[in-house]
Amino acid sequence: MVKLMARERLYLFDTTLRDGAQTNGVDFTLADKLAIASMLDDLGIDYVEGGYPGANPTDTELFGTDRGFGTTFTAFGMTRRPGRSASNDPGLAALLEAKSDAICFVAKSWDYHVKVALETTEEENLASIHDSIRAAKAKGREVLLDCEHFFDGYKANPKFALACAKAAYDEGARWVVLCDTNGGTLPNEVESIVREVVKVIPGDHVGIHAHNDTEQAVANSLAAVRAGARQIQGTLNGLGERCGNANLVSIIPTLRLKPEFAERFDIGVSESALKKLAHVSRTLDERLNRAPNRHAPYVGESAFATKAGIHASAIMKDPATYEHVAPEMIGNRRKVLVSEQAGKSNVLAELERVGIKVDKDDPRIGRLLEVVKEREAIGYAYEAADASFELLARRTLGKVPNYFDVTQFDVNVEQRNNAKGQRVTVTMAVVKVRVGDDNMISAAEGNGPVNALDLALRKDLGKYQKYIAGLKLTDYRVRILNSGTEAVTRVLIESEDEQGERWTTVGVSPNIIDASFQALMDSIIFKLVKSGAPA
Ligand SMILES: [Zn+2]
């Protein structure tokens, strides 16, 4: 008799915006945090930790308003300080004021740290855990406790480490999270220690927070699940201090696609959301203005690439011969470097993603593929710039009207003394536009050349002006690419309209103004297409 087991729920907790923000060189703005949180929400992540309210102005502002996410939006902070009451601790008060669904406290669980770092007693540390959780629960929050240095603490003094975890559970914390803060614990150790913990605290209240200092954060997370833990904390692309946190972008497909986990567990990421994972991973890198890791498991550009030869022909006969999972499952692509067919299916997949319907045998697909290849070779990044890709595709398919022509533009940057004798830099742009039979000239001053050009360009588009009135630029990113002999500049511009819809456009040129101009033009034309402006 076959016994069907109900699958258990495994929860995912993302800390990209809190622990991931500790990454060297990463500095999230409020707009970054909101965009990333909503991307994680769409993906189906159960908990999104937004930051540490009270610790910096961005996080305080982030938690100043109810953000209305579907995910359990979580604020992070410390338990009350030793020697203070819960009601007389400003840090705790800021945390309790934060507009969040859950609060994740961090507390010491290694006796050595309690003595040396906190300079307090074990009893006071336990009391602080009890008091803080009680205060948060009284405010109606779901509560988590991150047990800092849990594994090192357990090795030194298992009784005390367990007492800290148990204090949180007994006080009603939904999750007690075991943190490998130094990241030095190995999978077999994690597995055997978690097995001991779940004898005291039910596994469906136990989480794992692993760091990647021995390149085993993912393995450690899975080891904890094997031993009974039911929440995994991690970050997108393994962002995080030092060597990073457990990489959710690797963990998620493993949980969904590998039978050992897929047959036993349900996660919040659906099959269709999983198909966006490669896109999510690359979008985060673009936002951080860094090149995606080509060799990243599951989502990297090379993760399913095969060079021409024996492998490639075997793959064409049966992809399963050389692939551990199908790349389409995570929104990645098979790349057989000789195959025209593969390139064509990539373009078709892209078209479907932006919502353009076209027959797969349409000869124009081949032409579009050629154009995309040529342009990507000189630095365009269409994966990051949906709107520019959509325009390029529509143009190749003959579906973009010629709304207007910019017949000439001129940008002038001047440094001089003003009337008060101060040194100032003044930028002015003049743009000549032809709309139908009308010729128009607009001029604008800006705080820099791109800003001035943008203002002049959008000042007067005649009969199209009403369609772009609500358009604004929300982000501008520049990267210098070294392709061959000369450096070229890639500009990515993110725009937003009056309905809050966002899109990204790209421009590439050795000249930054020219690259910016291309991206600005694409943004305006995309908005006209989107609004159904008449030709
Ligand atoms: Zn951490």
GROMACS .gro file of C-alpha atoms in nm, residues 352-535:
model
  184
  352GLU     CA    1   0.623   3.629  -2.453
  353ARG     CA    2   0.759   3.782  -2.134
  354VAL     CA    3   0.686   4.138  -2.254
  355GLY     CA    4   0.349   4.031  -2.395
  356ILE     CA    5   0.401   4.053  -2.775
  357LYS     CA    6   0.223   3.779  -2.964
  358VAL     CA    7   0.392   3.662  -3.282
  359ASP     CA    8   0.393   3.346  -3.487
  360LYS     CA    9   0.702   3.136  -3.413
  361ASP     CA   10   0.771   3.086  -3.785
  362ASP     CA   11   0.750   3.456  -3.867
  363PRO     CA   12   1.072   3.538  -4.061
  364ARG     CA   13   1.099   3.870  -3.878
  365ILE     CA   14   1.195   3.676  -3.561
  366GLY     CA   15   1.523   3.580  -3.727
  367ARG     CA   16   1.587   3.945  -3.813
  368LEU     CA   17   1.512   4.057  -3.458
  369LEU     CA   18   1.752   3.793  -3.328
  370GLU     CA   19   2.028   3.929  -3.551
  371VAL     CA   20   1.969   4.284  -3.429
  372VAL     CA   21   1.961   4.178  -3.062
  373LYS     CA   22   2.286   3.983  -3.105
  374GLU     CA   23   2.461   4.274  -3.277
  375ARG     CA   24   2.349   4.522  -3.018
  376GLU     CA   25   2.426   4.301  -2.717
  377ALA     CA   26   2.774   4.252  -2.860
  378ILE     CA   27   2.834   4.627  -2.840
  379GLY     CA   28   2.700   4.663  -2.485
  380TYR     CA   29   2.320   4.686  -2.488
  381ALA     CA   30   2.159   4.487  -2.204
  382TYR     CA   31   1.805   4.399  -2.301
  383GLU     CA   32   1.748   4.165  -2.010
  384ALA     CA   33   1.770   4.469  -1.782
  385ALA     CA   34   1.585   4.705  -2.014
  386ASP     CA   35   1.247   4.552  -2.091
  387ALA     CA   36   1.108   4.867  -2.246
  388SER     CA   37   1.396   4.908  -2.492
  389PHE     CA   38   1.366   4.541  -2.588
  390GLU     CA   39   0.994   4.579  -2.642
  391LEU     CA   40   1.048   4.884  -2.864
  392LEU     CA   41   1.318   4.709  -3.064
  393ALA     CA   42   1.088   4.410  -3.110
  394ARG     CA   43   0.791   4.627  -3.207
  395ARG     CA   44   1.006   4.824  -3.452
  396THR     CA   45   1.132   4.508  -3.616
  397LEU     CA   46   0.775   4.384  -3.639
  398GLY     CA   47   0.677   4.723  -3.782
  399LYS     CA   48   0.454   4.833  -3.498
  400VAL     CA   49   0.601   5.162  -3.374
  401PRO     CA   50   0.480   5.486  -3.535
  402ASN     CA   51   0.731   5.762  -3.600
  403TYR     CA   52   0.579   6.009  -3.353
  404PHE     CA   53   0.843   6.282  -3.376
  405ASP     CA   54   1.198   6.353  -3.484
  406VAL     CA   55   1.467   6.524  -3.283
  407THR     CA   56   1.638   6.713  -3.563
  408GLN     CA   57   1.912   6.859  -3.346
  409PHE     CA   58   2.019   6.896  -2.986
  410ASP     CA   59   2.286   7.090  -2.812
  411VAL     CA   60   2.408   7.062  -2.452
  412ASN     CA   61   2.628   7.329  -2.308
  413VAL     CA   62   2.814   7.306  -1.978
  414GLU     CA   63   2.967   7.625  -1.854
  415GLN     CA   64   3.168   7.705  -1.543
  416ARG     CA   65   3.192   8.070  -1.441
  417ASN     CA   66   3.163   8.316  -1.152
  418ASN     CA   67   2.812   8.425  -1.062
  419ALA     CA   68   2.710   8.775  -0.947
  420LYS     CA   69   2.825   8.694  -0.592
  421GLY     CA   70   3.164   8.587  -0.719
  422GLN     CA   71   3.099   8.218  -0.650
  423ARG     CA   72   3.217   7.952  -0.891
  424VAL     CA   73   2.912   7.781  -1.045
  425THR     CA   74   2.855   7.522  -1.316
  426VAL     CA   75   2.556   7.592  -1.536
  427THR     CA   76   2.412   7.347  -1.787
  428MET     CA   77   2.173   7.430  -2.065
  429ALA     CA   78   2.021   7.211  -2.333
  430VAL     CA   79   1.845   7.313  -2.654
  431VAL     CA   80   1.640   7.059  -2.846
  432LYS     CA   81   1.480   7.098  -3.191
  433VAL     CA   82   1.187   6.867  -3.249
  434ARG     CA   83   0.966   6.811  -3.552
  435VAL     CA   84   0.616   6.681  -3.484
  436GLY     CA   85   0.426   6.637  -3.811
  437ASP     CA   86   0.468   6.969  -3.988
  438ASP     CA   87   0.546   7.164  -3.671
  439ASN     CA   88   0.902   7.254  -3.578
  440MET     CA   89   0.962   7.334  -3.213
  441ILE     CA   90   1.260   7.453  -3.014
  442SER     CA   91   1.282   7.400  -2.638
  443ALA     CA   92   1.555   7.503  -2.401
  444ALA     CA   93   1.604   7.412  -2.036
  445GLU     CA   94   1.860   7.452  -1.760
  446GLY     CA   95   1.942   7.156  -1.543
  447ASN     CA   96   2.166   7.051  -1.258
  448GLY     CA   97   2.369   6.849  -1.508
  449PRO     CA   98   2.376   6.774  -1.880
  450VAL     CA   99   2.144   6.473  -1.870
  451ASN     CA  100   1.892   6.650  -1.650
  452ALA     CA  101   1.894   6.957  -1.881
  453LEU     CA  102   1.855   6.741  -2.190
  454ASP     CA  103   1.569   6.549  -2.030
  455LEU     CA  104   1.388   6.868  -1.930
  456ALA     CA  105   1.430   7.028  -2.274
  457LEU     CA  106   1.323   6.713  -2.456
  458ARG     CA  107   1.005   6.676  -2.253
  459LYS     CA  108   0.918   7.045  -2.243
  460ASP     CA  109   0.716   7.059  -2.563
  461LEU     CA  110   0.620   6.764  -2.775
  462GLY     CA  111   0.319   6.944  -2.921
  463LYS     CA  112   0.016   6.717  -2.951
  464TYR     CA  113   0.199   6.440  -2.762
  465GLN     CA  114   0.274   6.651  -2.458
  466LYS     CA  115  -0.036   6.536  -2.270
  467TYR     CA  116   0.075   6.173  -2.291
  468ILE     CA  117   0.409   6.236  -2.125
  469ALA     CA  118   0.298   6.490  -1.864
  470GLY     CA  119   0.308   6.229  -1.585
  471LEU     CA  120   0.640   6.078  -1.691
  472LYS     CA  121   0.935   6.112  -1.457
  473LEU     CA  122   1.279   5.959  -1.425
  474THR     CA  123   1.326   5.760  -1.107
  475ASP     CA  124   1.673   5.616  -1.157
  476TYR     CA  125   1.977   5.669  -1.374
  477ARG     CA  126   2.265   5.422  -1.378
  478VAL     CA  127   2.589   5.436  -1.569
  479ARG     CA  128   2.840   5.165  -1.633
  480ILE     CA  129   3.161   5.190  -1.830
  481LEU     CA  130   3.215   4.878  -2.038
  482ASN     CA  131   3.549   4.784  -2.179
  483SER     CA  132   3.470   4.612  -2.502
  484GLY     CA  133   3.775   4.558  -2.715
  485THR     CA  134   3.978   4.866  -2.787
  486GLU     CA  135   3.766   5.149  -2.651
  487ALA     CA  136   3.553   5.203  -2.346
  488VAL     CA  137   3.181   5.255  -2.404
  489THR     CA  138   2.920   5.387  -2.165
  490ARG     CA  139   2.597   5.205  -2.092
  491VAL     CA  140   2.316   5.409  -1.942
  492LEU     CA  141   2.008   5.252  -1.787
  493ILE     CA  142   1.719   5.483  -1.710
  494GLU     CA  143   1.421   5.387  -1.500
  495SER     CA  144   1.103   5.585  -1.558
  496GLU     CA  145   0.769   5.596  -1.385
  497ASP     CA  146   0.431   5.723  -1.501
  498GLU     CA  147   0.128   5.870  -1.326
  499GLN     CA  148  -0.008   5.520  -1.258
  500GLY     CA  149   0.311   5.419  -1.079
  501GLU     CA  150   0.413   5.183  -1.359
  502ARG     CA  151   0.789   5.153  -1.408
  503TRP     CA  152   1.008   5.060  -1.701
  504THR     CA  153   1.375   5.061  -1.789
  505THR     CA  154   1.546   5.173  -2.109
  506VAL     CA  155   1.904   5.150  -2.226
  507GLY     CA  156   2.148   5.351  -2.435
  508VAL     CA  157   2.507   5.271  -2.535
  509SER     CA  158   2.770   5.500  -2.680
  510PRO     CA  159   3.130   5.610  -2.623
  511ASN     CA  160   2.967   5.944  -2.536
  512ILE     CA  161   2.764   5.954  -2.212
  513ILE     CA  162   2.530   6.228  -2.337
  514ASP     CA  163   2.452   6.029  -2.650
  515ALA     CA  164   2.393   5.710  -2.448
  516SER     CA  165   2.164   5.903  -2.214
  517PHE     CA  166   1.979   6.058  -2.509
  518GLN     CA  167   1.904   5.714  -2.655
  519ALA     CA  168   1.769   5.588  -2.324
  520LEU     CA  169   1.560   5.905  -2.274
  521MET     CA  170   1.413   5.877  -2.624
  522ASP     CA  171   1.324   5.511  -2.570
  523SER     CA  172   1.154   5.600  -2.244
  524ILE     CA  173   0.939   5.872  -2.404
  525ILE     CA  174   0.848   5.661  -2.707
  526PHE     CA  175   0.769   5.362  -2.487
  527LYS     CA  176   0.531   5.581  -2.288
  528LEU     CA  177   0.360   5.700  -2.610
  529VAL     CA  178   0.319   5.339  -2.731
  530LYS     CA  179   0.192   5.230  -2.390
  531SER     CA  180  -0.060   5.516  -2.380
  532GLY     CA  181  -0.182   5.434  -2.730
  533ALA     CA  182  -0.092   5.781  -2.863
  534PRO     CA  183  -0.209   5.819  -3.225
  535ALA     CA  184   0.060   5.836  -3.493
   0.00000   0.00000   0.00000
